[in-house]
mmCIF file of C-alpha atoms in Angstrom:
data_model
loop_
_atom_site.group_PDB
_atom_site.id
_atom_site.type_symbol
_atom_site.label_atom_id
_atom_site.label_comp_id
_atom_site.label_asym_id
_atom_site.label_seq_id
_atom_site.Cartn_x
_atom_site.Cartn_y
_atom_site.Cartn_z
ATOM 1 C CA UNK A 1 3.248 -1.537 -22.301
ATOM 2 C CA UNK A 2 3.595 -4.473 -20.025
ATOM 3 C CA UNK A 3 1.233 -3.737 -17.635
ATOM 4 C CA UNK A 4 -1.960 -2.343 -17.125
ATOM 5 C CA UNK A 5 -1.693 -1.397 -13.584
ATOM 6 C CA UNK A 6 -1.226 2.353 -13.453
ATOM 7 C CA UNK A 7 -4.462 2.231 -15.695
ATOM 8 C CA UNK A 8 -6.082 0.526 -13.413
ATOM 9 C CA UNK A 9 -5.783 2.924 -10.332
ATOM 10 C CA UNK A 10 -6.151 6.041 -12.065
ATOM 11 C CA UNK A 11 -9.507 5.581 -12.485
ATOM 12 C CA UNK A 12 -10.082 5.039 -8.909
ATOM 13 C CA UNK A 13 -9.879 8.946 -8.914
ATOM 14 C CA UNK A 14 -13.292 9.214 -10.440
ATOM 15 C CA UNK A 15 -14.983 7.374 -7.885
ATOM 16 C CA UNK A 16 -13.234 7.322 -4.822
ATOM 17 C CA UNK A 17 -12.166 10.665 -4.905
ATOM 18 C CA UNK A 18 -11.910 12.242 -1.224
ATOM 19 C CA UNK A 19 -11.899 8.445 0.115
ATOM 20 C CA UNK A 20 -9.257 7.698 2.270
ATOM 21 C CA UNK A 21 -9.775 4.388 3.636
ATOM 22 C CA UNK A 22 -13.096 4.332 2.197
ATOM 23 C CA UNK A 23 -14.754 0.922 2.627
ATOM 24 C CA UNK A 24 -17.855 1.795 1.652
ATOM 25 C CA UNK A 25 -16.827 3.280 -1.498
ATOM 26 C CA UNK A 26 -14.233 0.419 -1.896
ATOM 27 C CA UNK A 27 -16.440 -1.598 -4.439
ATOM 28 C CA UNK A 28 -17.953 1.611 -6.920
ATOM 29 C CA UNK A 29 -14.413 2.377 -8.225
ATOM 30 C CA UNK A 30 -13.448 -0.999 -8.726
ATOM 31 C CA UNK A 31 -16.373 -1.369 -10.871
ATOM 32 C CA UNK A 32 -16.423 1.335 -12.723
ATOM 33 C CA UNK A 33 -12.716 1.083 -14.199
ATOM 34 C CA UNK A 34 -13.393 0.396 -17.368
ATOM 35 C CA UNK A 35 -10.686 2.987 -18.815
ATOM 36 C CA UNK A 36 -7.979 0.090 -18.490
ATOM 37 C CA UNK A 37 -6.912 -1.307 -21.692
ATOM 38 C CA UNK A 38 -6.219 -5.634 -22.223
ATOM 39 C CA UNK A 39 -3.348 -6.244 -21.124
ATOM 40 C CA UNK A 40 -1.904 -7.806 -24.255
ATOM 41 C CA UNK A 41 1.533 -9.072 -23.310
ATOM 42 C CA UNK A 42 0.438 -10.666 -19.586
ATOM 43 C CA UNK A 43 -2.822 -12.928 -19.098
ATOM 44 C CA UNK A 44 -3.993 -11.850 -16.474
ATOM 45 C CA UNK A 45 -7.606 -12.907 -16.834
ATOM 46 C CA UNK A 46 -9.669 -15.266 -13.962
ATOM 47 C CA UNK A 47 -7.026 -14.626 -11.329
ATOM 48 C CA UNK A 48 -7.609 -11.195 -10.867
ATOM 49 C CA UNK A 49 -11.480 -11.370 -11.893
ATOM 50 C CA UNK A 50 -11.685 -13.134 -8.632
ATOM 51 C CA UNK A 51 -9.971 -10.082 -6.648
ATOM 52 C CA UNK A 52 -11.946 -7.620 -8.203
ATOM 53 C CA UNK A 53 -14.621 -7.538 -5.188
ATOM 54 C CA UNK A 54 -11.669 -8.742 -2.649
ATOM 55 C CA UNK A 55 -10.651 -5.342 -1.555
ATOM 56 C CA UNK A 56 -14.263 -4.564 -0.594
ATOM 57 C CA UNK A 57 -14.541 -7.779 1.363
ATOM 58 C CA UNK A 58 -14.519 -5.429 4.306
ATOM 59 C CA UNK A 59 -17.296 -3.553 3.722
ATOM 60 C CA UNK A 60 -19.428 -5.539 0.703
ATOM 61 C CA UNK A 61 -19.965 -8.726 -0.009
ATOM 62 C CA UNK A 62 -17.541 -10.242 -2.977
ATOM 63 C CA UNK A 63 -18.885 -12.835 -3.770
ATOM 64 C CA UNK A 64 -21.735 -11.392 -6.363
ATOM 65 C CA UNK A 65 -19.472 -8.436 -6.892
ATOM 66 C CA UNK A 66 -16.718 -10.840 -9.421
ATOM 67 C CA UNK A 67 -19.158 -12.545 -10.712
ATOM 68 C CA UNK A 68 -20.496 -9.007 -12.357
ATOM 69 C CA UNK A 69 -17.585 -7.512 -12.612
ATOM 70 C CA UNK A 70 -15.829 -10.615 -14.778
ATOM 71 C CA UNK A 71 -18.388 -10.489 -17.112
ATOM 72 C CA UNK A 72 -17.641 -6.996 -18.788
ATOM 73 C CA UNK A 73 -14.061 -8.531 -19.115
ATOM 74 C CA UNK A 74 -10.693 -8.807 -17.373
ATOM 75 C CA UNK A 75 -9.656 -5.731 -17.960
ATOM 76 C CA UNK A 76 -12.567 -4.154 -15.541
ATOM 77 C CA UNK A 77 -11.627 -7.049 -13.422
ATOM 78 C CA UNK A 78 -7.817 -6.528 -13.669
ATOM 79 C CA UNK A 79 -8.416 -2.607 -12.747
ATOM 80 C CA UNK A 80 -10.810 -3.479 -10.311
ATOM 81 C CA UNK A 81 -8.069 -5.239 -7.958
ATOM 82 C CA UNK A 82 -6.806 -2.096 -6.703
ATOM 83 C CA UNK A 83 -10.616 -0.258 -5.996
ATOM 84 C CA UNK A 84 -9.349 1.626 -2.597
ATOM 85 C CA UNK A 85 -5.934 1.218 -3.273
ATOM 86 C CA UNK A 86 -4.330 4.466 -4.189
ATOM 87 C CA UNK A 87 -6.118 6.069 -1.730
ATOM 88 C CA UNK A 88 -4.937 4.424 1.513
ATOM 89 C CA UNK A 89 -2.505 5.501 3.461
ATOM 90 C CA UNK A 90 0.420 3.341 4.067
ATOM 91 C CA UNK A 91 0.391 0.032 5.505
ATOM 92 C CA UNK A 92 3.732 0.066 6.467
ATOM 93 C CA UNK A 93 5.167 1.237 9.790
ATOM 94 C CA UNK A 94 6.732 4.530 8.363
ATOM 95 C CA UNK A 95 9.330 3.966 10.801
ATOM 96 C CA UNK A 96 10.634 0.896 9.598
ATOM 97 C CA UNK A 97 10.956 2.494 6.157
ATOM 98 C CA UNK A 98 12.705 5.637 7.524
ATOM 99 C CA UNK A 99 15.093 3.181 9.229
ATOM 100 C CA UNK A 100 16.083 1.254 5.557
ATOM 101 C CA UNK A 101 16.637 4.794 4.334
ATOM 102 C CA UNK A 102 18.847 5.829 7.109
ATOM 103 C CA UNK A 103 21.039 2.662 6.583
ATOM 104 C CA UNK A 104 21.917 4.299 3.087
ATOM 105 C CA UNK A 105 25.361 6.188 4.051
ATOM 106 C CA UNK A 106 24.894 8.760 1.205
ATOM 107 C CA UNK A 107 21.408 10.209 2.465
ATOM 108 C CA UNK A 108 21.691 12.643 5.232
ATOM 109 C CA UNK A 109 17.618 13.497 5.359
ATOM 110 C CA UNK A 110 14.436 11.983 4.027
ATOM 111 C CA UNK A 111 11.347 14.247 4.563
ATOM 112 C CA UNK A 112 8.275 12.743 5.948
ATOM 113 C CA UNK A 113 6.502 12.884 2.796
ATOM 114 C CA UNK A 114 9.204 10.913 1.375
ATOM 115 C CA UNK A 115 9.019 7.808 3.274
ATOM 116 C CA UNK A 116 5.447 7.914 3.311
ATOM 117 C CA UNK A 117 5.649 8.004 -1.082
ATOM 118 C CA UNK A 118 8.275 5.232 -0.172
ATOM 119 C CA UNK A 119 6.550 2.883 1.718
ATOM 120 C CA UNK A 120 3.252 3.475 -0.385
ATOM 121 C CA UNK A 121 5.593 2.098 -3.068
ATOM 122 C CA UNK A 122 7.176 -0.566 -1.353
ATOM 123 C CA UNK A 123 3.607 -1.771 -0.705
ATOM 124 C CA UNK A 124 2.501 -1.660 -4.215
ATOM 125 C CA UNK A 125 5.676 -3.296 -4.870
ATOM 126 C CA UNK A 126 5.541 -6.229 -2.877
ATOM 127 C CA UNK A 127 1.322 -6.710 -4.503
ATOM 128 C CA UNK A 128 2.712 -6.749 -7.982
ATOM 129 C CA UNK A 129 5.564 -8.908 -7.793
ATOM 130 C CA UNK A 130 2.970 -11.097 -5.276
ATOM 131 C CA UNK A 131 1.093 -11.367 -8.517
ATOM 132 C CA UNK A 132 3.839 -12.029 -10.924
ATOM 133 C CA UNK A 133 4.755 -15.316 -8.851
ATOM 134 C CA UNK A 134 1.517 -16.231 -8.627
ATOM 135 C CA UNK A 135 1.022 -16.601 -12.601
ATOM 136 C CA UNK A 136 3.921 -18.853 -12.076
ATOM 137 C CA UNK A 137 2.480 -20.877 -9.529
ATOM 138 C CA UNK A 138 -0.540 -21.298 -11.897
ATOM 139 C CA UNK A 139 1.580 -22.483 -14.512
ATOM 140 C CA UNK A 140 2.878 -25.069 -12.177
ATOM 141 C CA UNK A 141 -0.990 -25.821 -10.979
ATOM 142 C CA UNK A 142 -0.254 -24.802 -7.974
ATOM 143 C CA UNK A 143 -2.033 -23.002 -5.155
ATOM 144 C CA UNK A 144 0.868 -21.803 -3.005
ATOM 145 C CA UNK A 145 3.215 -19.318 -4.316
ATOM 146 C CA UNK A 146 7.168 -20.977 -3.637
ATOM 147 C CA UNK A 147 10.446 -19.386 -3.417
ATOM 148 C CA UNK A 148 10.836 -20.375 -7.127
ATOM 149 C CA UNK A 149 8.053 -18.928 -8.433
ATOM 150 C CA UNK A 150 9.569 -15.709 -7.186
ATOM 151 C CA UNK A 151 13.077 -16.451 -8.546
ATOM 152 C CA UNK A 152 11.228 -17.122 -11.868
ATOM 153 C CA UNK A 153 9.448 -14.224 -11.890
ATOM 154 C CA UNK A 154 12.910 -12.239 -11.251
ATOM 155 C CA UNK A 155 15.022 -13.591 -13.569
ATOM 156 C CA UNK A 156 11.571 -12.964 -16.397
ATOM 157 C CA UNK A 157 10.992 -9.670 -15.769
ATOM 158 C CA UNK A 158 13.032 -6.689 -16.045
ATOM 159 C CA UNK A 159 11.882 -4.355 -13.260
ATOM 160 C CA UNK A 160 12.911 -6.657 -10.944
ATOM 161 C CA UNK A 161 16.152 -7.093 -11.825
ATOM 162 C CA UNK A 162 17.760 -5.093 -9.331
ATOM 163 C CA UNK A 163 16.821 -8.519 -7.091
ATOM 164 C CA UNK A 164 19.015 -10.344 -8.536
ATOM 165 C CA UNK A 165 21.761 -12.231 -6.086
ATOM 166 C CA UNK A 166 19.913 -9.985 -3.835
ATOM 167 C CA UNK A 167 17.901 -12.518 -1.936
ATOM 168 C CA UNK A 168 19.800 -15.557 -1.127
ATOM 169 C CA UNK B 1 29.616 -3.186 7.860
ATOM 170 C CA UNK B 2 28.619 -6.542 10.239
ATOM 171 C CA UNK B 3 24.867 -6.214 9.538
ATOM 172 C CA UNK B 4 23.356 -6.398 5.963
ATOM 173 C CA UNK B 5 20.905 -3.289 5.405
ATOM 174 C CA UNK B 6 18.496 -6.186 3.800
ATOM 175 C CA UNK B 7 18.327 -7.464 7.249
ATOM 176 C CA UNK B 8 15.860 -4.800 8.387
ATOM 177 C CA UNK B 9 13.408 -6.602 7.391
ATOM 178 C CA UNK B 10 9.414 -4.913 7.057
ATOM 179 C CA UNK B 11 7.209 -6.302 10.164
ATOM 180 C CA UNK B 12 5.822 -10.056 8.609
ATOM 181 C CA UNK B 13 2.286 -9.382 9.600
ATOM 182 C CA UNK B 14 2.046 -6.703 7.501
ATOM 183 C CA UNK B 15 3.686 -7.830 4.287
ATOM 184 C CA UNK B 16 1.740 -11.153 4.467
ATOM 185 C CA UNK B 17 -1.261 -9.144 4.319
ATOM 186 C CA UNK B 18 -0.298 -6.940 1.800
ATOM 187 C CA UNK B 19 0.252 -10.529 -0.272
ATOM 188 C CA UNK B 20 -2.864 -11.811 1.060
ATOM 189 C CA UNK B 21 -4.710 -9.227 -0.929
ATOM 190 C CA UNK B 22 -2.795 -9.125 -3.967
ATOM 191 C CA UNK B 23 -3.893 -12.429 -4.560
ATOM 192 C CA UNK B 24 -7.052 -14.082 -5.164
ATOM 193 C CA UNK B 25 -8.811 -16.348 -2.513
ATOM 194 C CA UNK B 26 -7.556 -19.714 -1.299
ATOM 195 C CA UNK B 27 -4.216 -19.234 -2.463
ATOM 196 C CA UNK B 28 -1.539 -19.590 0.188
ATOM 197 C CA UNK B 29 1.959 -18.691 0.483
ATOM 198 C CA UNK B 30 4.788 -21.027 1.704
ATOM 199 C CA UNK B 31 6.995 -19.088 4.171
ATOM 200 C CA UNK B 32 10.462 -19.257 2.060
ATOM 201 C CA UNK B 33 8.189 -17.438 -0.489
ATOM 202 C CA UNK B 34 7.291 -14.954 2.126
ATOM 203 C CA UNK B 35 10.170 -14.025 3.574
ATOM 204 C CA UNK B 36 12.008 -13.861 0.083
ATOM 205 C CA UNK B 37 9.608 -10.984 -1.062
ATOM 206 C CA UNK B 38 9.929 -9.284 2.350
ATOM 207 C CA UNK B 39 13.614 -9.054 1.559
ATOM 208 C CA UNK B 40 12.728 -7.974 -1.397
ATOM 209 C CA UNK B 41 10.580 -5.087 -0.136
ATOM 210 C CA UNK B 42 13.823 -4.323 1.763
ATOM 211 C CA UNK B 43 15.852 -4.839 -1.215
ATOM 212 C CA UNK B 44 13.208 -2.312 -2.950
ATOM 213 C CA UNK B 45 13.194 0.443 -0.258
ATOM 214 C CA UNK B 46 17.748 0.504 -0.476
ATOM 215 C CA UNK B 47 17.293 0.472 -4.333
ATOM 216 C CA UNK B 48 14.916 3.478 -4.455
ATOM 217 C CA UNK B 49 16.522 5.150 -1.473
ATOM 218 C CA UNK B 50 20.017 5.345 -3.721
ATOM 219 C CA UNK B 51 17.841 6.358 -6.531
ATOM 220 C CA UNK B 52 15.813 9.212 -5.232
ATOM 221 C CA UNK B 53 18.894 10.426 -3.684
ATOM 222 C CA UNK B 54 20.869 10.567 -6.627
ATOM 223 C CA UNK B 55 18.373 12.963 -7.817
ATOM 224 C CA UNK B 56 18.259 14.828 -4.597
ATOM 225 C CA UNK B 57 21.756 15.508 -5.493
ATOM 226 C CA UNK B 58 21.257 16.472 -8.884
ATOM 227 C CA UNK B 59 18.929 19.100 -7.071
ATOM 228 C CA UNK B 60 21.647 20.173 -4.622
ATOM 229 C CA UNK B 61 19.265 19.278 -1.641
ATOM 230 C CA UNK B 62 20.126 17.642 1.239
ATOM 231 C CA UNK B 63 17.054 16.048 2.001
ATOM 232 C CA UNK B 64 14.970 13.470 0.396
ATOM 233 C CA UNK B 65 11.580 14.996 -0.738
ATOM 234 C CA UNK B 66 8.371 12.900 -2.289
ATOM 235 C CA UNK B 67 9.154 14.270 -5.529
ATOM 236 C CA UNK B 68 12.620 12.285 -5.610
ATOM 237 C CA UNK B 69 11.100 9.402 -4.366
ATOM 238 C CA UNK B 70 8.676 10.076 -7.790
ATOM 239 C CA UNK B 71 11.770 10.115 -9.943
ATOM 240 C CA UNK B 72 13.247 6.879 -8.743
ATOM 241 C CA UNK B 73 10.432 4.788 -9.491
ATOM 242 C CA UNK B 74 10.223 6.434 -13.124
ATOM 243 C CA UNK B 75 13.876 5.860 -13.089
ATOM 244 C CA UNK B 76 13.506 2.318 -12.020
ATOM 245 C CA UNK B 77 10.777 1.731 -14.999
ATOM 246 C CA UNK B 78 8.082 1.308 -12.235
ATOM 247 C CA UNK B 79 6.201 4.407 -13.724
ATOM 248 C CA UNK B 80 2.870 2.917 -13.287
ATOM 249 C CA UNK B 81 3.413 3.074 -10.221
ATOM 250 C CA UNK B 82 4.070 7.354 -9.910
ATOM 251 C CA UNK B 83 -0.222 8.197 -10.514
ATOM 252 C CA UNK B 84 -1.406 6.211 -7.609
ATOM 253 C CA UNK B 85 1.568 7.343 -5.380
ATOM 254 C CA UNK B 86 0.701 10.873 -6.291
ATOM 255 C CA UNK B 87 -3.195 10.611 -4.967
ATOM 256 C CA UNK B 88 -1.714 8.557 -2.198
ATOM 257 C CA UNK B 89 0.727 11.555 -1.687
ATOM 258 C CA UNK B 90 -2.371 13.831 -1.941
ATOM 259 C CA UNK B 91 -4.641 12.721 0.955
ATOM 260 C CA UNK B 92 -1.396 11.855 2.829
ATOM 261 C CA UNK B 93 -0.744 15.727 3.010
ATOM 262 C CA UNK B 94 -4.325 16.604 3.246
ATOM 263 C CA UNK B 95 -4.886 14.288 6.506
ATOM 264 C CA UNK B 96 -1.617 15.647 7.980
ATOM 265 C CA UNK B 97 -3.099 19.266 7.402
ATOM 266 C CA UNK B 98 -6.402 17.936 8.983
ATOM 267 C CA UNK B 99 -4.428 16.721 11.732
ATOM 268 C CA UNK B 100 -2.430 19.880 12.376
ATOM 269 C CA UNK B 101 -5.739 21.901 12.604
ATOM 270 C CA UNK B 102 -7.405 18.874 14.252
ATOM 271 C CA UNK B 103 -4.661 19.698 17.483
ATOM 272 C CA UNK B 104 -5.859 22.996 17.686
ATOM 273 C CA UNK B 105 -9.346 22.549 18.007
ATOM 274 C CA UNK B 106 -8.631 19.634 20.648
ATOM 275 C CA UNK B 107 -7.406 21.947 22.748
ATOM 276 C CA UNK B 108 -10.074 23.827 23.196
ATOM 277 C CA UNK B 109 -12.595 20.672 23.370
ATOM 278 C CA UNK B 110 -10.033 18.748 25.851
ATOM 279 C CA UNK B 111 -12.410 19.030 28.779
ATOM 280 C CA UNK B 112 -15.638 17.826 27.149
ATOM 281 C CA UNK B 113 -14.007 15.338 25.402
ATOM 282 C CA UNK B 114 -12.278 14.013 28.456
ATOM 283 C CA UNK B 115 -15.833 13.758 29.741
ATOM 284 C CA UNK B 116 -17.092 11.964 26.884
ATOM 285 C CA UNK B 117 -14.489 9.661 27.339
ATOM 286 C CA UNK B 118 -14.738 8.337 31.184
ATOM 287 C CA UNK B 119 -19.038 7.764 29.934
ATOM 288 C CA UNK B 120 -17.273 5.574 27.127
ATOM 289 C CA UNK B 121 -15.378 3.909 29.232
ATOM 290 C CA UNK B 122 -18.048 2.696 31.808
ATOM 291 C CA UNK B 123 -20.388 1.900 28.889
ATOM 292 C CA UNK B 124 -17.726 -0.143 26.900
ATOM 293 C CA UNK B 125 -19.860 -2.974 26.496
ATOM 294 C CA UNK B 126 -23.441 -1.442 25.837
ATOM 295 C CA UNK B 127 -21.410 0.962 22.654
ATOM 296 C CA UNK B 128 -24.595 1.411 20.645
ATOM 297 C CA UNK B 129 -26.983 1.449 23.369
ATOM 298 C CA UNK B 130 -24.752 4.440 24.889
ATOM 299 C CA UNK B 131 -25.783 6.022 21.869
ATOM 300 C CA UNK B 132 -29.554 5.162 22.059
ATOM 301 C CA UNK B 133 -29.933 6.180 25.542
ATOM 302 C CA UNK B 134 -27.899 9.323 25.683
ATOM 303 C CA UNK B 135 -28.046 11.405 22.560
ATOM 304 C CA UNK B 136 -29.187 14.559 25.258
ATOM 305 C CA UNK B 137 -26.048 14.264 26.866
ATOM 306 C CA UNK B 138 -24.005 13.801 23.957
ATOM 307 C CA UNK B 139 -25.635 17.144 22.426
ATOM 308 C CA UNK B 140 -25.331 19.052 25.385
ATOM 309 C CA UNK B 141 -21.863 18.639 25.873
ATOM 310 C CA UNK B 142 -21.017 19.647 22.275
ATOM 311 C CA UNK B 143 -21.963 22.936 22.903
#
């Protein structure tokens, strides 16, 4: 198992569980995801120990929040990126997303639900492979993500294969 | 076809944020990097769309339902992704069922509300004190 992520939001239920964009509860789940396994195959250790508290930056203050949370280990800090994630509702303007799936000739109808699930994804999408350029970056000591880190995390990873020659 | 689907691009605002969070504090993004993984969110949406209808198909439906959508990400090895989209899916349908029976109790609070709203509007600045200073009138038109 590559990643760790789907381990790290399903804990979210426990604490966040009726929450919808809940700030104030943003931090507890975070925290208390300690169900996520290392993540063996991909360090992904100080970057994300700093993001732990980040989603809560709206309604707590981050700053002592990593600091606790790194210490139990990455993993906690790795799940803890995500806190309020799975349950917001989409970022997205679901009617930008309906228009992408129109533009597919073979699709005649996409229920509402489905472009919500879709854009939910796309939005978890773009975080992860946000994160996969980043270790690149680091690798290069580097502070801003570039157009190669990106092409080096395509061509490295399978899932995002389907980019390929996609985005030139 | 003279435009590229990838051109509909997602508003930039919105992915930058999205980015923005992902990653840790202090770290920036240079804009080629930016709009590369906007196309890619594009890039992501036509991919999925082709996938979740292929098993739309398979289910002899016409119409793209969440539970497609579900399959294509399994199907495109993104299955950590399907938990979080299914609580995401969850309070999606529960705050559209909220909303439907939200309507019909509007209706029949229209007029108070309408009220409530002119006060807001002349207090716009003094928010909280509104609050202090009124909670009779508040309570009385709740009833």
């Amino acid at each position: 198992m590559k990643w760790n992520m789907s381990r790290c939001l399903a804990p979210a239920r426990s604490g966040g569980g009726g929450a919808v964009l809940g700030a104030g509860s943003a931090a507890g789940p975070g925290r208390e995801c300690s169900e996520a396994p290392p993540s063996p195959a991909r360090p992904r250790g100080p970057a994300q120990a700093q993001r732990s508290g980040g989603m809560a930056a709206a309604a707590a203050v981050p700053g002592p929040g990593p600091a606790e949370a790194a210490a139990p280990g990455e993993e906690a800090a790795a799940a803890g990126q995500q806190g309020p994630g799975p349950a917001r509702l989409a970022r997205l303007p679901l009617a930008r997303v309906k228009a992408l799936v129109k533009a597919d000739p073979d699709v005649t109808l996409a229920s509402q639900e489905a472009v919500f699930v879709l854009a939910r994804a796309t939005e978890l999408f773009v975080e992860t492979i946000a994160k996969d350029a980043y270790m690149y970056a680091q690798q290069g000591k580097r502070k801003t993500l570039q157009r190669k880190d990106l092409d080096n995390a395509i061509e490295a990873i399978d899932e995002f294969a389907f980019l390929e020659g996609t985005l030139d | 076809m003279a435009e590229r689907p990838e051109d509909l691009n997602l508003p930039n605002a919105v992915i930058t944020r999205i980015i923005k969070e992902a990653l840790p504090d202090g770290v920036n993004i240079s804009k080629e990097a930016r709009s590369a993984i906007s196309r890619a969110a594009s890039v992501f949406v036509l991919y999925a769309t082709s996938c979740a209808n292929n098993f739309a198909t398979k289910g002899k439906r016409k119409t793209l339902n969440a539970g497609d959508v579900l399959s294509a990400m399994e199907e495109m090895e993104f299955q950590r992704f399907v938990a979080p989209l299914k609580e995401s899916l969850e309070v999606y349908r529960r705050e559209q069922k909220g909303k439907k029976e939200a309507r019909k109790d509007k209706d029949k609070k229209a007029d108070s509300e309408e009220q409530d709203k002119s006060r807001e509007e002349d207090n716009d600045d003094d928010d909280e004190r509104m609050e202090e200073e009124e909670p009779n009138d508040e309570e009385e038109v709740d009833n």
